Coordinates of C-alpha atoms and ligand atoms in Angstrom, one line a residue:
M1 CA 0.0 0.0 0.0
R2 CA 0.9 3.6 -0.5
A3 CA 0.8 6.2 2.2
W4 CA 1.6 9.9 2.8
V5 CA 3.1 10.0 6.2
V6 CA 4.5 12.2 8.9
V7 CA 8.1 11.1 9.2
E8 CA 9.3 14.0 11.3
N9 CA 7.1 16.6 13.1
G10 CA 6.6 19.8 11.2
K11 CA 8.3 18.5 8.1
P12 CA 6.5 17.8 4.7
L13 CA 4.6 14.5 4.4
Q14 CA 6.5 11.8 2.5
Q15 CA 5.0 9.2 0.2
I16 CA 6.1 5.7 1.2
E17 CA 5.2 2.1 0.4
L18 CA 4.1 -0.1 3.3
P19 CA 3.0 -3.7 3.4
T20 CA -0.8 -3.9 2.9
P21 CA -2.3 -5.0 6.3
E22 CA -3.9 -8.5 6.5
P23 CA -7.1 -8.3 8.5
T24 CA -7.2 -10.6 11.5
G25 CA -10.1 -11.5 13.8
T26 CA -13.0 -9.0 13.4
Q27 CA -10.9 -6.5 11.4
V28 CA -12.0 -5.2 8.1
L29 CA -9.5 -3.9 5.5
L30 CA -10.8 -1.0 3.4
E31 CA -9.5 0.7 0.3
V32 CA -9.7 4.4 1.0
T33 CA -11.7 6.4 -1.4
H34 CA -12.0 9.7 0.5
C35 CA -10.3 11.3 3.5
G36 CA -11.0 14.7 5.1
V37 CA -8.2 16.9 6.1
C38 CA -8.9 18.0 9.7
H39 CA -7.5 20.8 11.8
S40 CA -6.4 18.3 14.4
D41 CA -4.1 16.8 11.8
L42 CA -2.1 20.0 12.1
H43 CA -1.5 19.3 15.8
I44 CA -0.5 15.7 15.2
W45 CA 1.8 16.9 12.4
E46 CA 3.3 19.6 14.7
G47 CA 3.5 17.0 17.5
F48 CA 2.0 19.0 20.4
Y49 CA -0.9 20.8 21.8
D50 CA -0.5 24.2 23.4
L51 CA -1.7 24.1 27.0
G52 CA -1.1 27.8 27.7
G53 CA 1.4 29.5 30.0
G54 CA 4.3 28.1 27.8
K55 CA 3.2 24.5 28.5
R56 CA 2.9 21.9 25.8
M57 CA 1.4 18.4 25.6
S58 CA 3.6 16.3 23.5
L59 CA 1.8 13.8 21.3
K60 CA 4.9 11.5 21.3
D61 CA 4.5 11.2 25.1
R62 CA 0.8 10.4 24.4
G63 CA 1.8 7.4 22.3
V64 CA 1.8 8.8 18.8
V65 CA 4.4 6.9 16.9
L66 CA 6.0 8.0 13.6
P67 CA 6.0 7.4 10.7
L68 CA 2.2 7.9 10.7
A69 CA -0.4 8.1 8.0
M70 CA -2.8 10.7 9.5
G71 CA -6.4 11.0 8.4
H72 CA -9.5 10.1 10.5
E73 CA -12.3 11.3 8.2
I74 CA -12.4 8.2 6.1
V75 CA -14.7 6.6 3.6
G76 CA -13.5 3.4 1.9
R77 CA -14.6 0.3 0.1
V78 CA -14.4 -3.0 1.9
A79 CA -11.5 -4.9 0.4
K80 CA -11.0 -7.9 2.8
L81 CA -12.6 -9.3 5.9
G82 CA -10.9 -10.9 8.9
P83 CA -12.1 -14.5 9.6
E84 CA -14.5 -13.2 12.4
A85 CA -15.8 -10.1 10.7
R86 CA -19.5 -10.2 9.8
G87 CA -22.1 -7.7 8.5
V88 CA -20.3 -6.2 5.5
K89 CA -19.1 -7.6 2.2
V90 CA -16.3 -6.9 -0.2
G91 CA -17.1 -3.8 -2.3
D92 CA -19.4 -2.1 0.3
L93 CA -18.7 1.6 0.7
R94 CA -18.5 2.6 4.4
I95 CA -17.7 5.5 6.6
V96 CA -15.0 4.5 9.2
Y97 CA -15.7 5.5 12.8
P98 CA -12.1 6.4 13.8
W99 CA -12.3 7.0 17.6
V100 CA -11.7 3.4 18.5
G101 CA -10.1 2.2 21.8
C102 CA -8.9 -1.1 23.3
G103 CA -12.0 -2.9 22.2
T104 CA -12.5 -4.7 25.5
C105 CA -13.2 -2.2 28.3
A106 CA -16.6 -1.0 29.5
A107 CA -16.4 2.1 27.4
C108 CA -15.5 0.2 24.2
T109 CA -18.1 -2.6 24.7
G110 CA -20.7 0.1 25.7
E111 CA -20.3 2.0 22.4
Q112 CA -18.5 4.8 24.1
D113 CA -15.3 4.0 22.3
N114 CA -14.2 7.7 22.4
M115 CA -14.0 7.5 26.2
C116 CA -11.6 4.5 26.3
L117 CA -8.6 5.2 28.4
T118 CA -6.3 3.5 25.9
P119 CA -7.3 5.2 22.6
R120 CA -6.2 3.5 19.4
S121 CA -7.8 6.2 17.2
I122 CA -7.4 5.6 13.4
G123 CA -5.2 8.3 11.9
V124 CA -3.7 9.2 15.3
Y125 CA -2.4 6.1 17.0
Q126 CA -2.6 3.8 14.0
N127 CA -2.4 4.5 10.3
G128 CA -5.4 6.4 8.8
G129 CA -6.8 7.7 5.6
Y130 CA -3.7 9.4 4.2
G131 CA -3.0 6.1 2.5
S132 CA -4.5 3.7 0.0
H133 CA -5.7 1.2 2.7
V134 CA -6.9 1.3 6.3
V135 CA -8.0 -1.3 8.9
A136 CA -11.1 -0.9 11.0
P137 CA -11.0 -3.1 14.1
H138 CA -14.6 -4.2 13.9
P139 CA -17.6 -4.0 11.5
R140 CA -19.5 -2.0 14.1
H141 CA -17.2 0.9 13.4
L142 CA -18.4 1.0 9.8
V143 CA -21.5 3.1 8.8
D144 CA -23.2 2.9 5.4
P145 CA -23.3 6.4 3.8
G146 CA -26.2 5.4 1.6
T147 CA -26.9 8.1 -1.0
I148 CA -24.8 10.8 0.7
D149 CA -21.9 12.2 -1.3
P150 CA -18.9 10.2 0.1
A151 CA -16.8 13.3 0.2
V152 CA -19.3 14.9 2.5
A153 CA -19.9 11.6 4.4
A154 CA -16.2 11.4 5.2
T155 CA -16.4 14.6 7.2
Y156 CA -19.1 13.2 9.4
A157 CA -16.6 10.9 11.1
C158 CA -14.8 13.8 12.9
S159 CA -16.1 17.3 12.2
G160 CA -19.6 16.0 11.9
I161 CA -19.9 14.0 15.1
T162 CA -17.7 16.4 17.0
V163 CA -20.3 19.1 16.3
Y164 CA -23.3 16.8 16.7
S165 CA -22.1 15.5 20.1
A166 CA -21.3 19.1 21.3
I167 CA -24.7 20.4 20.2
R168 CA -26.5 17.5 22.0
K169 CA -24.8 18.8 25.2
I170 CA -26.6 22.2 24.9
M171 CA -29.9 20.5 24.2
P172 CA -32.8 20.8 25.0
I173 CA -32.9 24.5 24.3
A174 CA -35.9 26.6 22.9
A175 CA -35.7 26.9 19.1
G176 CA -35.6 30.7 19.3
E177 CA -33.0 30.9 22.1
A178 CA -29.7 32.3 20.8
V179 CA -27.0 29.6 20.4
V180 CA -23.5 31.2 19.9
V181 CA -21.1 29.2 17.7
V182 CA -17.5 30.4 17.9
G183 CA -15.6 29.6 14.7
A184 CA -16.9 29.4 11.1
G185 CA -14.4 27.0 9.7
G186 CA -15.3 23.4 8.8
L187 CA -16.7 22.7 12.3
G188 CA -18.7 26.0 12.3
M189 CA -20.3 25.2 9.0
N190 CA -21.3 21.7 10.3
A191 CA -22.7 23.3 13.5
I192 CA -25.0 25.6 11.5
A193 CA -26.2 22.7 9.4
V194 CA -26.8 20.4 12.4
L195 CA -28.6 23.1 14.4
K196 CA -30.8 23.9 11.4
A197 CA -31.5 20.2 10.8
L198 CA -32.5 19.9 14.5
G199 CA -35.0 22.8 14.0
H200 CA -33.0 25.5 15.7
G201 CA -33.7 29.0 14.5
N202 CA -31.3 31.4 16.2
I203 CA -27.7 30.8 15.4
V204 CA -25.1 33.6 16.1
V205 CA -21.7 32.9 14.7
V206 CA -18.4 34.5 15.8
D207 CA -15.3 34.6 13.6
V208 CA -12.3 36.8 13.0
S209 CA -12.6 36.4 9.2
A210 CA -15.1 38.6 7.2
E211 CA -15.0 36.0 4.5
K212 CA -15.9 33.1 6.9
R213 CA -18.6 35.3 8.5
A214 CA -20.1 35.8 5.0
A215 CA -19.9 32.0 4.4
A216 CA -21.7 31.5 7.8
M217 CA -24.5 33.8 6.8
Q218 CA -24.9 32.0 3.5
A219 CA -25.0 28.7 5.4
G220 CA -27.9 30.0 7.5
A221 CA -26.5 31.8 10.5
T222 CA -29.0 34.3 12.0
K223 CA -26.3 36.9 12.8
T224 CA -22.5 37.1 12.8
V225 CA -20.1 38.8 15.2
D226 CA -16.6 40.0 14.4
G227 CA -14.3 38.1 16.9
T228 CA -11.4 40.4 16.4
G229 CA -9.7 42.4 19.2
E230 CA -11.5 44.0 22.1
G231 CA -15.2 44.2 22.9
V232 CA -16.2 40.8 21.5
T233 CA -18.4 39.9 24.5
Q234 CA -20.4 43.1 24.1
R235 CA -20.8 42.5 20.4
I236 CA -22.1 39.0 21.2
L237 CA -24.6 40.4 23.8
D238 CA -25.7 43.1 21.3
A239 CA -26.3 40.4 18.6
C240 CA -28.1 38.1 21.0
G241 CA -30.2 40.7 22.9
G242 CA -28.3 40.0 26.2
P243 CA -26.3 37.3 27.9
V244 CA -26.7 33.8 26.5
L245 CA -27.6 30.3 27.6
A246 CA -25.4 28.3 25.3
V247 CA -22.0 28.8 23.6
V248 CA -20.3 26.2 21.5
D249 CA -16.6 27.2 21.2
L250 CA -15.1 25.4 18.2
V251 CA -11.9 27.4 18.5
N252 CA -11.3 27.1 22.2
G253 CA -8.3 29.4 22.5
T254 CA -7.4 31.9 25.3
A255 CA -9.3 34.8 23.6
T256 CA -12.4 32.9 22.5
A257 CA -12.8 31.1 25.8
R258 CA -12.7 34.4 27.6
F259 CA -15.3 36.2 25.5
A260 CA -17.5 33.0 25.4
F261 CA -17.4 32.6 29.2
D262 CA -18.1 36.3 29.8
A263 CA -21.2 36.2 27.5
L264 CA -23.0 33.5 29.6
R265 CA -26.1 34.2 31.6
K266 CA -27.4 32.4 34.7
G267 CA -27.6 28.7 34.0
G268 CA -25.5 29.1 30.9
K269 CA -23.3 26.5 29.4
L270 CA -20.0 26.8 27.5
V271 CA -19.2 23.7 25.5
Q272 CA -15.5 23.6 24.6
V273 CA -14.6 21.7 21.5
G274 CA -11.7 23.3 19.6
L275 CA -8.0 22.5 20.2
F276 CA -6.6 25.9 19.4
G277 CA -4.9 26.0 22.9
G278 CA -4.3 28.3 25.8
D279 CA -5.9 28.7 29.1
L280 CA -8.9 30.3 30.9
T281 CA -9.0 31.9 34.4
V282 CA -12.5 31.4 35.9
P283 CA -14.0 33.7 38.6
L284 CA -15.1 30.9 41.0
P285 CA -17.9 32.7 42.8
L286 CA -19.6 33.4 39.5
M287 CA -19.5 29.7 38.6
A288 CA -21.6 29.1 41.7
I289 CA -23.8 32.2 41.8
R290 CA -24.7 31.9 38.1
A291 CA -24.8 28.1 38.2
L292 CA -22.6 28.0 35.1
T293 CA -21.3 24.9 33.3
I294 CA -18.1 24.5 31.3
Q295 CA -18.1 21.2 29.6
G296 CA -15.5 19.7 27.3
S297 CA -16.6 17.6 24.3
Y298 CA -14.4 15.2 22.5
V299 CA -15.5 13.8 19.1
G300 CA -18.5 11.4 19.5
T301 CA -19.7 7.8 19.7
P302 CA -20.5 5.3 17.0
A303 CA -24.2 6.0 17.8
D304 CA -23.6 9.8 17.2
L305 CA -22.2 8.9 13.7
R306 CA -25.2 6.6 12.9
E307 CA -27.7 9.3 14.0
L308 CA -25.9 12.0 12.1
V309 CA -25.9 9.9 8.9
A310 CA -29.6 9.2 9.4
L311 CA -30.2 13.0 9.8
A312 CA -28.4 13.5 6.5
Q313 CA -30.3 10.7 4.8
S314 CA -33.6 12.4 5.9
G315 CA -32.6 15.3 3.7
K316 CA -32.8 17.8 6.6
L317 CA -29.0 18.3 6.9
S318 CA -27.7 20.5 4.1
A319 CA -24.6 19.4 2.3
L320 CA -21.5 21.4 3.3
P321 CA -18.9 23.2 1.1
V322 CA -16.5 20.4 0.5
A323 CA -13.6 20.6 -2.0
T324 CA -11.9 17.5 -3.1
V325 CA -8.2 17.2 -4.2
P326 CA -6.2 14.2 -5.3
Q327 CA -4.9 12.2 -2.3
A328 CA -1.3 12.7 -3.5
Q329 CA -1.7 16.4 -2.7
A330 CA -2.2 15.6 1.0
N331 CA 0.8 17.8 2.1
D332 CA -0.3 20.8 0.0
A333 CA -3.9 20.5 1.5
L334 CA -2.4 20.4 5.0
M335 CA -0.3 23.5 4.4
R336 CA -3.3 25.4 3.0
L337 CA -5.2 24.5 6.2
R338 CA -2.3 25.7 8.3
D339 CA -2.3 29.0 6.5
G340 CA -6.0 29.5 7.0
R341 CA -6.7 29.4 3.2
I342 CA -9.5 26.9 3.4
T343 CA -13.2 27.7 3.9
G344 CA -15.3 24.6 4.7
R345 CA -13.6 21.3 4.3
V346 CA -11.0 19.8 2.0
V347 CA -11.2 16.1 1.3
L348 CA -8.6 13.9 -0.3
R349 CA -9.9 11.7 -3.1
S350 CA -8.0 8.6 -4.0
D351 CA -7.5 7.0 -7.5
V352 CA -10.1 4.4 -6.7
A353 CA -12.9 6.9 -5.7
Ligands
ZN401 ZN1 -10.7 15.7 13.2
ZN402 ZN1 -11.5 0.5 25.6

């Protein structure tokens, strides 16, 4: 098999040949047709997360081993089944749920794979979709995209379920109540689409880029707010008609966390999703007096992926702006994402797509 791999952190991806894996047990080998390029790939490529105050979390220390084919937003065609794999057949097109764990603990056997304490996420801890082939540990990690465009379906495996799972954490909320979405990149576009599909009618989107704010309006945002510089909290309050009950921060950096937290009203909830990095100082009495909640949200479950795909199949979820590029241009796509030159999502398309 061919793969475009991280050999050294921060250096260009290299094309290499690897032995094609032989599926064992319940494993399923798939030929990759599509793979989304996700912002978190940039962190894996760089090799660390910024924890604020000059502290970094090294991904090598977390068990990421190089060389690695990144890519966790995968659609592929079943190529070979392990002797114990059931429920799919060769040639089936499937979305791969990538947030797999040990496969044996209570989280994994309870369909909460993303909460496993020994993650084996595809494209992070084992080779992913920046290659010609990928191995799914079990058929239950495969979801039929049905009639959904496979390039769009691929993005459901990370940006889709990440947003879906985060939005479920602010529900139930009245349809006319303002929901603030911070960040109008790939995740932000997904958030607007999911909120609309769930019948929500008041979506206020914050972003520093005028171009991305315009894209958010086109995608169905009610209002947008310029996230640049000082006074962002006030601009959010103005747009929402006062302090808000729910903010989903898809950037989650020092600046966004600050203005998002400061915009909350009594009983409000800030759901932190992004991995931009930094830290947040919280005034503790306000947490109690205002009964505030700050909750982290990390990707989603296999059930989240199945529900999201069903929502898309129902026709309620509008298709997102997705651009496809040949898989061999993985490095170029990653660099464009790093430089902020991508609106929506870029998806690698293989020769067999
Ligand atoms: Zn991702
Ligand atoms: Zn586990």
